[in-house]
Every structure is written in C-alpha cells, then in structure tokens.
Amino acid sequence: MTELAVPLHDANRRLDAIDRKILTVLQEDASLSVAEIGDRVGLSSTPCWKRIQRLEADGVIVRRVALVDQNKIGLGITVFVSVESADHSEAWLRKFADAVSAMPEVMEFYRMAGDVDYMLRVVVADMSSYDIFYKKLISAVPLKNVTSRFAMEKIKSVTALPVPAAAA
C-alpha cells in the first residue's frame, strides 16, 4: 500500500558525490554501459559497477525502465482525479488502495493532506475509456466526491529527480 522511504539523513550519509553523479547519469540514460557511466563520473568499470549494485541493494535505485510516449501508444488523455471519502477507516483505505492499485489506468496514486483525500493521475485512450474507468472507480468503494480534471497540454514532464548535493 505504501512505499518505505529511506530517511533523507540516512541516505545523505551513505551517498557521496560520486554516488550522486551515478544517480544523475542513470536517470538521464540507464541504457549506458557501466564503462560509459564510469567515464562520466570518473571511475573505472569495476568500482562503478559495485556502487551501482550497492545503490540497487540499498533500494536507492528502485528499478530501471523504458519510458514510453503515451500518445504514440494511443493513450492520449491524462486525467487528474481527486477523491474525497466520508470513511477514513483502515479497512476502507485498504479496500480502496487495493482496488485503485489494481487499475492499470492509474499511473500515480497519492493520499493527500488538505481538502482532497486522494489524488490519481490516470491515462486513457479517449473519453469513453475514461467513462469505463470512472464507473469502475466509483463502484469499488463508497466515495463522497470524485472530481476529474483533464489535461489539455503537457508542458513539463520529467522522471529524473533533482539529486541533492551531499551534506557537508
């Protein structure tokens, strides 16, 4: 249901400047060879590979994936869906989280602070596909309010996190 995060202060102690350079390079292009990554960060292949393996073992690098253009595979609509619930019990949340997590249209799913309880980023092919998704969502568990906001244009979208400098 939730991801365990490494506390920032623990991650800062473990990650030196070279680890941070490796993370920056991998976020830009994970298909580079270890030798190419090493060249970019000032290491030979073996120490670079060991650092990458440690970053993976420590859960800093979660996985390596291919980024796909959603429009080129027919998923032209992005919808931001805010959900309000009248029920905030653990049982309701578990059922809701399980149902939403199983919906392939949901790309991101957050529990929020503020006037909205949950926020989803959903991608679908067309309005008819969204209607099918919406009906599936509202039938999963009782909801107080669902608001859909349709993106008209993607102005910025990045996957690379801004890797902070090592604490001095």
CSV table of N, CA, C and O in Angstrom, one decimal, residues 18-130:
chain,number,residue,atom,x,y,z
A,18,ILE,N,30.1,10.9,-5.8
A,18,ILE,CA,30.2,10.0,-6.9
A,18,ILE,C,28.9,9.2,-7.0
A,18,ILE,O,28.4,9.1,-8.1
A,19,ASP,N,28.4,8.8,-5.9
A,19,ASP,CA,27.1,8.1,-6.0
A,19,ASP,C,26.0,9.0,-6.6
A,19,ASP,O,25.2,8.6,-7.4
A,20,ARG,N,26.0,10.3,-6.2
A,20,ARG,CA,25.1,11.2,-6.7
A,20,ARG,C,25.2,11.5,-8.2
A,20,ARG,O,24.3,11.6,-8.9
A,21,LYS,N,26.5,11.5,-8.6
A,21,LYS,CA,26.7,11.6,-10.1
A,21,LYS,C,26.2,10.4,-10.8
A,21,LYS,O,25.6,10.5,-11.9
A,22,ILE,N,26.5,9.2,-10.3
A,22,ILE,CA,25.9,8.0,-10.9
A,22,ILE,C,24.4,8.0,-11.0
A,22,ILE,O,23.9,7.7,-12.1
A,23,LEU,N,23.7,8.5,-9.9
A,23,LEU,CA,22.3,8.6,-10.0
A,23,LEU,C,21.8,9.5,-11.1
A,23,LEU,O,20.9,9.3,-11.8
A,24,THR,N,22.5,10.7,-11.2
A,24,THR,CA,22.2,11.7,-12.2
A,24,THR,C,22.3,11.1,-13.6
A,24,THR,O,21.4,11.2,-14.4
A,25,VAL,N,23.4,10.4,-13.8
A,25,VAL,CA,23.7,9.8,-15.1
A,25,VAL,C,22.7,8.7,-15.5
A,25,VAL,O,22.1,8.7,-16.6
A,26,LEU,N,22.4,7.8,-14.5
A,26,LEU,CA,21.4,6.8,-14.7
A,26,LEU,C,20.0,7.3,-15.0
A,26,LEU,O,19.3,6.7,-15.8
A,27,GLN,N,19.7,8.4,-14.3
A,27,GLN,CA,18.3,8.9,-14.5
A,27,GLN,C,18.2,9.5,-15.9
A,27,GLN,O,17.1,9.6,-16.5
A,28,GLU,N,19.3,10.0,-16.5
A,28,GLU,CA,19.3,10.5,-17.8
A,28,GLU,C,19.3,9.5,-18.9
A,28,GLU,O,18.6,9.6,-19.8
A,29,ASP,N,20.1,8.4,-18.6
A,29,ASP,CA,20.1,7.3,-19.6
A,29,ASP,C,20.6,6.0,-19.0
A,29,ASP,O,21.8,5.8,-18.8
A,30,ALA,N,19.7,5.2,-18.5
A,30,ALA,CA,20.0,3.9,-17.9
A,30,ALA,C,20.5,2.8,-18.8
A,30,ALA,O,21.0,1.8,-18.4
A,31,SER,N,20.5,3.1,-20.1
A,31,SER,CA,21.0,2.1,-21.1
A,31,SER,C,22.5,2.2,-21.3
A,31,SER,O,23.1,1.4,-22.0
A,32,LEU,N,23.2,3.2,-20.7
A,32,LEU,CA,24.6,3.3,-20.9
A,32,LEU,C,25.3,2.1,-20.3
A,32,LEU,O,24.9,1.5,-19.3
A,33,SER,N,26.4,1.8,-20.8
A,33,SER,CA,27.2,0.7,-20.3
A,33,SER,C,27.9,1.2,-19.0
A,33,SER,O,28.0,2.4,-18.7
A,34,VAL,N,28.3,0.2,-18.2
A,34,VAL,CA,29.0,0.6,-16.9
A,34,VAL,C,30.2,1.4,-17.2
A,34,VAL,O,30.6,2.3,-16.5
A,35,ALA,N,31.0,1.0,-18.3
A,35,ALA,CA,32.2,1.7,-18.7
A,35,ALA,C,31.8,3.2,-19.0
A,35,ALA,O,32.6,4.1,-18.6
A,36,GLU,N,30.7,3.4,-19.7
A,36,GLU,CA,30.3,4.8,-20.1
A,36,GLU,C,29.9,5.6,-18.8
A,36,GLU,O,30.3,6.8,-18.7
A,37,ILE,N,29.2,4.9,-17.9
A,37,ILE,CA,28.8,5.6,-16.7
A,37,ILE,C,30.1,6.0,-15.9
A,37,ILE,O,30.2,7.1,-15.4
A,38,GLY,N,31.0,5.0,-15.8
A,38,GLY,CA,32.2,5.2,-15.1
A,38,GLY,C,33.0,6.4,-15.6
A,38,GLY,O,33.5,7.2,-14.9
A,39,ASP,N,33.1,6.5,-17.0
A,39,ASP,CA,33.8,7.6,-17.6
A,39,ASP,C,33.2,8.9,-17.2
A,39,ASP,O,33.9,9.9,-17.0
A,40,ARG,N,31.9,9.0,-17.2
A,40,ARG,CA,31.2,10.2,-16.9
A,40,ARG,C,31.3,10.6,-15.4
A,40,ARG,O,31.2,11.8,-15.1
A,41,VAL,N,31.6,9.7,-14.5
A,41,VAL,CA,31.7,10.0,-13.1
A,41,VAL,C,33.1,9.9,-12.6
A,41,VAL,O,33.3,10.2,-11.4
A,42,GLY,N,34.0,9.5,-13.4
A,42,GLY,CA,35.4,9.4,-13.0
A,42,GLY,C,35.8,8.2,-12.3
A,42,GLY,O,36.7,8.2,-11.4
A,43,LEU,N,35.2,7.0,-12.7
A,43,LEU,CA,35.6,5.7,-12.1
A,43,LEU,C,35.8,4.7,-13.2
A,43,LEU,O,35.3,4.9,-14.3
A,44,SER,N,36.6,3.7,-12.9
A,44,SER,CA,36.7,2.6,-13.8
A,44,SER,C,35.5,1.7,-13.6
A,44,SER,O,34.7,1.9,-12.7
A,45,SER,N,35.4,0.7,-14.5
A,45,SER,CA,34.2,-0.1,-14.6
A,45,SER,C,33.9,-0.8,-13.3
A,45,SER,O,32.7,-0.8,-12.8
A,46,THR,N,34.8,-1.5,-12.7
A,46,THR,CA,34.6,-2.4,-11.5
A,46,THR,C,34.0,-1.6,-10.3
A,46,THR,O,33.0,-1.9,-9.8
A,47,PRO,N,34.7,-0.5,-9.9
A,47,PRO,CA,34.2,0.3,-8.8
A,47,PRO,C,32.8,0.9,-9.1
A,47,PRO,O,32.0,1.1,-8.2
A,48,CYS,N,32.6,1.3,-10.3
A,48,CYS,CA,31.4,1.9,-10.8
A,48,CYS,C,30.3,0.9,-10.6
A,48,CYS,O,29.2,1.1,-10.1
A,49,TRP,N,30.5,-0.3,-11.1
A,49,TRP,CA,29.5,-1.4,-11.1
A,49,TRP,C,29.2,-1.8,-9.6
A,49,TRP,O,28.0,-2.0,-9.3
A,50,LYS,N,30.2,-1.8,-8.7
A,50,LYS,CA,30.0,-2.1,-7.3
A,50,LYS,C,29.1,-1.0,-6.7
A,50,LYS,O,28.2,-1.3,-5.9
A,51,ARG,N,29.3,0.2,-7.0
A,51,ARG,CA,28.5,1.3,-6.5
A,51,ARG,C,27.0,1.2,-7.0
A,51,ARG,O,26.1,1.3,-6.2
A,52,ILE,N,26.9,0.9,-8.3
A,52,ILE,CA,25.5,0.7,-8.8
A,52,ILE,C,24.8,-0.5,-8.1
A,52,ILE,O,23.7,-0.4,-7.7
A,53,GLN,N,25.5,-1.6,-7.9
A,53,GLN,CA,25.0,-2.7,-7.2
A,53,GLN,C,24.6,-2.3,-5.8
A,53,GLN,O,23.5,-2.7,-5.3
A,54,ARG,N,25.4,-1.6,-5.1
A,54,ARG,CA,25.1,-1.1,-3.7
A,54,ARG,C,23.9,-0.2,-3.7
A,54,ARG,O,23.0,-0.4,-2.9
A,55,LEU,N,23.8,0.7,-4.7
A,55,LEU,CA,22.6,1.6,-4.8
A,55,LEU,C,21.4,0.8,-5.0
A,55,LEU,O,20.3,1.1,-4.5
A,56,GLU,N,21.4,-0.3,-5.8
A,56,GLU,CA,20.3,-1.1,-6.0
A,56,GLU,C,20.0,-1.9,-4.7
A,56,GLU,O,18.8,-2.0,-4.3
A,57,ALA,N,21.0,-2.5,-4.1
A,57,ALA,CA,20.8,-3.3,-2.9
A,57,ALA,C,20.2,-2.4,-1.8
A,57,ALA,O,19.3,-2.9,-1.0
A,58,ASP,N,20.6,-1.2,-1.7
A,58,ASP,CA,20.1,-0.3,-0.6
A,58,ASP,C,18.7,0.3,-1.0
A,58,ASP,O,18.1,1.0,-0.1
A,59,GLY,N,18.2,0.0,-2.2
A,59,GLY,CA,16.9,0.5,-2.5
A,59,GLY,C,16.9,1.9,-3.0
A,59,GLY,O,15.8,2.5,-3.2
A,60,VAL,N,18.1,2.5,-3.2
A,60,VAL,CA,18.1,3.9,-3.8
A,60,VAL,C,17.7,3.8,-5.2
A,60,VAL,O,16.9,4.6,-5.7
A,61,ILE,N,18.2,2.9,-6.0
A,61,ILE,CA,17.8,2.6,-7.4
A,61,ILE,C,16.7,1.5,-7.2
A,61,ILE,O,17.0,0.4,-6.8
A,62,VAL,N,15.5,1.9,-7.5
A,62,VAL,CA,14.3,1.0,-7.4
A,62,VAL,C,14.2,0.0,-8.5
A,62,VAL,O,14.0,-1.2,-8.3
A,63,ARG,N,14.4,0.5,-9.7
A,63,ARG,CA,14.3,-0.3,-10.9
A,63,ARG,C,14.7,0.5,-12.1
A,63,ARG,O,14.8,1.8,-12.1
A,64,ARG,N,15.0,-0.1,-13.2
A,64,ARG,CA,15.4,0.6,-14.5
A,64,ARG,C,14.3,0.2,-15.5
A,64,ARG,O,14.0,-1.0,-15.7
A,65,VAL,N,13.8,1.2,-16.2
A,65,VAL,CA,12.6,1.0,-17.1
A,65,VAL,C,12.8,1.8,-18.4
A,65,VAL,O,13.7,2.7,-18.5
A,66,ALA,N,12.0,1.5,-19.4
A,66,ALA,CA,11.9,2.2,-20.6
A,66,ALA,C,10.8,3.2,-20.4
A,66,ALA,O,9.7,2.9,-20.0
A,67,LEU,N,11.0,4.5,-20.8
A,67,LEU,CA,9.9,5.4,-20.8
A,67,LEU,C,9.2,5.4,-22.2
A,67,LEU,O,9.9,5.5,-23.2
A,68,VAL,N,7.9,5.3,-22.2
A,68,VAL,CA,7.1,5.2,-23.4
A,68,VAL,C,6.3,6.4,-23.6
A,68,VAL,O,5.7,7.0,-22.6
A,69,ASP,N,6.2,6.9,-24.8
A,69,ASP,CA,5.4,8.1,-25.1
A,69,ASP,C,3.9,7.6,-25.2
A,69,ASP,O,3.5,6.8,-26.0
A,70,GLN,N,3.1,8.1,-24.2
A,70,GLN,CA,1.8,7.6,-24.1
A,70,GLN,C,0.9,7.9,-25.3
A,70,GLN,O,0.0,7.1,-25.7
A,71,ASN,N,1.2,9.0,-26.0
A,71,ASN,CA,0.4,9.4,-27.2
A,71,ASN,C,0.7,8.4,-28.3
A,71,ASN,O,-0.2,8.1,-29.1
A,72,LYS,N,1.9,7.9,-28.4
A,72,LYS,CA,2.3,7.0,-29.5
A,72,LYS,C,1.7,5.6,-29.4
A,72,LYS,O,1.8,4.8,-30.3
A,73,ILE,N,1.2,5.3,-28.2
A,73,ILE,CA,0.6,4.0,-28.0
A,73,ILE,C,-0.9,4.2,-27.7
A,73,ILE,O,-1.6,3.3,-27.3
A,74,GLY,N,-1.4,5.3,-28.1
A,74,GLY,CA,-2.9,5.5,-28.1
A,74,GLY,C,-3.5,5.9,-26.8
A,74,GLY,O,-4.7,5.8,-26.6
A,75,LEU,N,-2.7,6.4,-25.8
A,75,LEU,CA,-3.2,6.9,-24.6
A,75,LEU,C,-3.2,8.4,-24.5
A,75,LEU,O,-2.3,9.0,-23.8
A,76,GLY,N,-4.0,9.1,-25.2
A,76,GLY,CA,-3.9,10.5,-25.5
A,76,GLY,C,-4.5,11.4,-24.4
A,76,GLY,O,-4.4,12.6,-24.4
A,77,ILE,N,-5.2,10.8,-23.4
A,77,ILE,CA,-5.9,11.6,-22.4
A,77,ILE,C,-5.2,11.4,-21.0
A,77,ILE,O,-5.1,10.2,-20.6
A,78,THR,N,-4.9,12.5,-20.4
A,78,THR,CA,-4.4,12.4,-19.0
A,78,THR,C,-5.4,13.1,-18.1
A,78,THR,O,-5.8,14.2,-18.4
A,79,VAL,N,-5.8,12.4,-17.0
A,79,VAL,CA,-6.8,13.0,-16.1
A,79,VAL,C,-6.3,13.0,-14.7
A,79,VAL,O,-5.7,12.0,-14.3
A,80,PHE,N,-6.4,14.1,-14.0
A,80,PHE,CA,-6.1,14.2,-12.6
A,80,PHE,C,-7.4,14.0,-11.8
A,80,PHE,O,-8.3,14.8,-12.0
A,81,VAL,N,-7.5,13.0,-11.1
A,81,VAL,CA,-8.7,12.7,-10.4
A,81,VAL,C,-8.5,12.9,-8.9
A,81,VAL,O,-7.7,12.3,-8.3
A,82,SER,N,-9.3,13.8,-8.3
A,82,SER,CA,-9.3,14.0,-6.8
A,82,SER,C,-10.5,13.3,-6.2
A,82,SER,O,-11.6,13.3,-6.8
A,83,VAL,N,-10.2,12.6,-5.1
A,83,VAL,CA,-11.2,11.8,-4.5
A,83,VAL,C,-11.4,12.2,-3.0
A,83,VAL,O,-10.4,12.4,-2.3
A,84,GLU,N,-12.6,12.4,-2.6
A,84,GLU,CA,-12.9,12.7,-1.2
A,84,GLU,C,-13.7,11.5,-0.6
A,84,GLU,O,-14.6,11.0,-1.3
A,85,SER,N,-13.4,11.1,0.6
A,85,SER,CA,-14.1,10.0,1.2
A,85,SER,C,-14.7,10.4,2.5
A,85,SER,O,-14.2,11.3,3.2
A,86,ALA,N,-15.9,9.8,2.8
A,86,ALA,CA,-16.5,10.1,4.1
A,86,ALA,C,-16.0,9.1,5.1
A,86,ALA,O,-16.2,9.3,6.3
A,87,ASP,N,-15.4,8.0,4.7
A,87,ASP,CA,-14.9,6.9,5.5
A,87,ASP,C,-13.4,7.0,5.6
A,87,ASP,O,-12.7,6.9,4.5
A,88,HIS,N,-12.8,7.1,6.7
A,88,HIS,CA,-11.3,7.1,6.8
A,88,HIS,C,-10.8,6.0,7.7
A,88,HIS,O,-9.7,6.0,8.2
A,89,SER,N,-11.6,4.9,7.7
A,89,SER,CA,-11.1,3.7,8.4
A,89,SER,C,-10.0,2.9,7.7
A,89,SER,O,-9.9,3.0,6.5
A,90,GLU,N,-9.2,2.2,8.5
A,90,GLU,CA,-8.2,1.4,7.9
A,90,GLU,C,-8.7,0.3,6.9
A,90,GLU,O,-8.2,0.1,5.8
A,91,ALA,N,-9.8,-0.3,7.2
A,91,ALA,CA,-10.4,-1.3,6.4
A,91,ALA,C,-10.9,-0.6,5.0
A,91,ALA,O,-10.6,-1.2,4.0
A,92,TRP,N,-11.5,0.5,5.1
A,92,TRP,CA,-11.9,1.2,3.9
A,92,TRP,C,-10.7,1.6,3.0
A,92,TRP,O,-10.7,1.3,1.8
A,93,LEU,N,-9.7,2.1,3.7
A,93,LEU,CA,-8.5,2.5,2.9
A,93,LEU,C,-7.8,1.3,2.3
A,93,LEU,O,-7.4,1.4,1.1
A,94,ARG,N,-7.7,0.2,3.0
A,94,ARG,CA,-7.1,-1.0,2.4
A,94,ARG,C,-7.9,-1.4,1.2
A,94,ARG,O,-7.3,-1.7,0.1
A,95,LYS,N,-9.2,-1.5,1.3
A,95,LYS,CA,-10.0,-1.9,0.1
A,95,LYS,C,-9.9,-0.9,-1.0
A,95,LYS,O,-9.7,-1.3,-2.2
A,96,PHE,N,-9.9,0.4,-0.7
A,96,PHE,CA,-9.8,1.4,-1.8
A,96,PHE,C,-8.4,1.3,-2.4
A,96,PHE,O,-8.3,1.3,-3.7
A,97,ALA,N,-7.4,1.2,-1.6
A,97,ALA,CA,-6.0,1.2,-2.2
A,97,ALA,C,-5.8,-0.1,-3.0
A,97,ALA,O,-5.2,0.0,-4.1
A,98,ASP,N,-6.3,-1.2,-2.6
A,98,ASP,CA,-6.2,-2.4,-3.4
A,98,ASP,C,-6.9,-2.3,-4.7
A,98,ASP,O,-6.4,-2.7,-5.7
A,99,ALA,N,-8.1,-1.7,-4.7
A,99,ALA,CA,-8.9,-1.6,-5.9
A,99,ALA,C,-8.2,-0.6,-6.9
A,99,ALA,O,-8.1,-1.0,-8.1
A,100,VAL,N,-7.8,0.5,-6.4
A,100,VAL,CA,-7.2,1.5,-7.3
A,100,VAL,C,-5.8,1.0,-7.8
A,100,VAL,O,-5.5,1.2,-9.0
A,101,SER,N,-5.1,0.4,-6.9
A,101,SER,CA,-3.7,-0.1,-7.3
A,101,SER,C,-3.8,-1.1,-8.4
A,101,SER,O,-2.9,-1.3,-9.2
A,102,ALA,N,-5.0,-1.8,-8.5
A,102,ALA,CA,-5.1,-2.9,-9.5
A,102,ALA,C,-5.6,-2.3,-10.8
A,102,ALA,O,-5.7,-3.1,-11.8
A,103,MET,N,-5.9,-1.0,-10.9
A,103,MET,CA,-6.4,-0.4,-12.1
A,103,MET,C,-5.2,0.0,-13.0
A,103,MET,O,-4.5,1.0,-12.6
A,104,PRO,N,-5.0,-0.6,-14.2
A,104,PRO,CA,-3.8,-0.2,-14.9
A,104,PRO,C,-3.8,1.2,-15.5
A,104,PRO,O,-2.7,1.7,-15.8
A,105,GLU,N,-5.0,1.9,-15.5
A,105,GLU,CA,-5.0,3.2,-16.0
A,105,GLU,C,-4.4,4.2,-15.0
A,105,GLU,O,-4.0,5.3,-15.4
A,106,VAL,N,-4.3,3.8,-13.7
A,106,VAL,CA,-3.8,4.7,-12.7
A,106,VAL,C,-2.3,4.7,-12.7
A,106,VAL,O,-1.7,3.6,-12.4
A,107,MET,N,-1.7,5.8,-13.0
A,107,MET,CA,-0.2,5.9,-13.1
A,107,MET,C,0.4,6.3,-11.8
A,107,MET,O,1.5,5.9,-11.5
A,108,GLU,N,-0.3,7.1,-11.0
A,108,GLU,CA,0.2,7.6,-9.7
A,108,GLU,C,-1.1,7.7,-8.8
A,108,GLU,O,-2.2,8.0,-9.3
A,109,PHE,N,-0.8,7.4,-7.5
A,109,PHE,CA,-1.9,7.4,-6.6
A,109,PHE,C,-1.3,7.9,-5.2
A,109,PHE,O,-0.4,7.3,-4.7
A,110,TYR,N,-1.9,9.0,-4.7
A,110,TYR,CA,-1.4,9.6,-3.5
A,110,TYR,C,-2.5,9.8,-2.5
A,110,TYR,O,-3.6,10.2,-2.9
A,111,ARG,N,-2.2,9.6,-1.2
A,111,ARG,CA,-3.0,10.1,-0.1
A,111,ARG,C,-2.6,11.5,0.2
A,111,ARG,O,-1.4,11.8,0.3
A,112,MET,N,-3.5,12.4,0.3
A,112,MET,CA,-3.2,13.8,0.4
A,112,MET,C,-3.5,14.4,1.7
A,112,MET,O,-4.4,13.9,2.4
A,113,ALA,N,-2.9,15.6,2.0
A,113,ALA,CA,-3.3,16.4,3.1
A,113,ALA,C,-4.1,17.6,2.4
A,113,ALA,O,-3.8,18.0,1.3
A,114,GLY,N,-5.0,18.2,3.2
A,114,GLY,CA,-5.8,19.3,2.6
A,114,GLY,C,-7.2,18.9,2.3
A,114,GLY,O,-7.8,18.0,2.9
A,115,ASP,N,-7.8,19.6,1.3
A,115,ASP,CA,-9.2,19.5,1.1
A,115,ASP,C,-9.6,18.2,0.2
A,115,ASP,O,-10.7,17.9,0.1
A,116,VAL,N,-8.6,17.5,-0.3
A,116,VAL,CA,-8.8,16.3,-1.1
A,116,VAL,C,-8.1,15.2,-0.4
A,116,VAL,O,-7.0,15.4,0.2
A,117,ASP,N,-8.8,14.0,-0.3
A,117,ASP,CA,-8.2,12.9,0.4
A,117,ASP,C,-7.2,12.1,-0.5
A,117,ASP,O,-6.1,11.6,0.1
A,118,TYR,N,-7.5,11.9,-1.7
A,118,TYR,CA,-6.6,11.1,-2.6
A,118,TYR,C,-6.5,11.8,-4.0
A,118,TYR,O,-7.5,12.4,-4.4
A,119,MET,N,-5.4,11.6,-4.6
A,119,MET,CA,-5.2,12.2,-6.0
A,119,MET,C,-4.6,11.1,-6.9
A,119,MET,O,-3.7,10.4,-6.5
A,120,LEU,N,-5.2,11.0,-8.0
A,120,LEU,CA,-4.8,9.9,-9.0
A,120,LEU,C,-4.4,10.6,-10.3
A,120,LEU,O,-5.0,11.6,-10.7
A,121,ARG,N,-3.3,10.1,-10.9
A,121,ARG,CA,-3.0,10.5,-12.3
A,121,ARG,C,-3.4,9.3,-13.2
A,121,ARG,O,-2.9,8.2,-13.0
A,122,VAL,N,-4.3,9.5,-14.1
A,122,VAL,CA,-4.9,8.4,-14.9
A,122,VAL,C,-4.6,8.7,-16.4
A,122,VAL,O,-4.7,9.9,-16.8
A,123,VAL,N,-4.2,7.7,-17.1
A,123,VAL,CA,-4.1,7.8,-18.6
A,123,VAL,C,-5.1,6.9,-19.3
A,123,VAL,O,-5.2,5.7,-18.9
A,124,VAL,N,-5.7,7.4,-20.3
A,124,VAL,CA,-6.7,6.6,-21.1
A,124,VAL,C,-6.6,7.0,-22.5
A,124,VAL,O,-6.1,8.0,-22.9
A,125,ALA,N,-7.2,6.2,-23.4
A,125,ALA,CA,-7.2,6.4,-24.8
A,125,ALA,C,-8.2,7.6,-25.2
A,125,ALA,O,-7.8,8.4,-26.0
A,126,ASP,N,-9.4,7.6,-24.6
A,126,ASP,CA,-10.4,8.5,-25.0
A,126,ASP,C,-11.4,8.7,-23.9
A,126,ASP,O,-11.3,8.1,-22.9
A,127,MET,N,-12.4,9.5,-24.2
A,127,MET,CA,-13.4,9.8,-23.2
A,127,MET,C,-14.3,8.6,-22.8
A,127,MET,O,-14.6,8.4,-21.6
A,128,SER,N,-14.5,7.7,-23.8
A,128,SER,CA,-15.3,6.5,-23.5
A,128,SER,C,-14.5,5.6,-22.5
A,128,SER,O,-15.0,5.0,-21.6
A,129,SER,N,-13.2,5.5,-22.7
A,129,SER,CA,-12.3,4.7,-21.9
A,129,SER,C,-12.3,5.3,-20.5
A,129,SER,O,-12.3,4.6,-19.5
A,130,TYR,N,-12.3,6.7,-20.4
A,130,TYR,CA,-12.4,7.3,-19.1
A,130,TYR,C,-13.7,7.0,-18.4
A,130,TYR,O,-13.7,6.7,-17.2
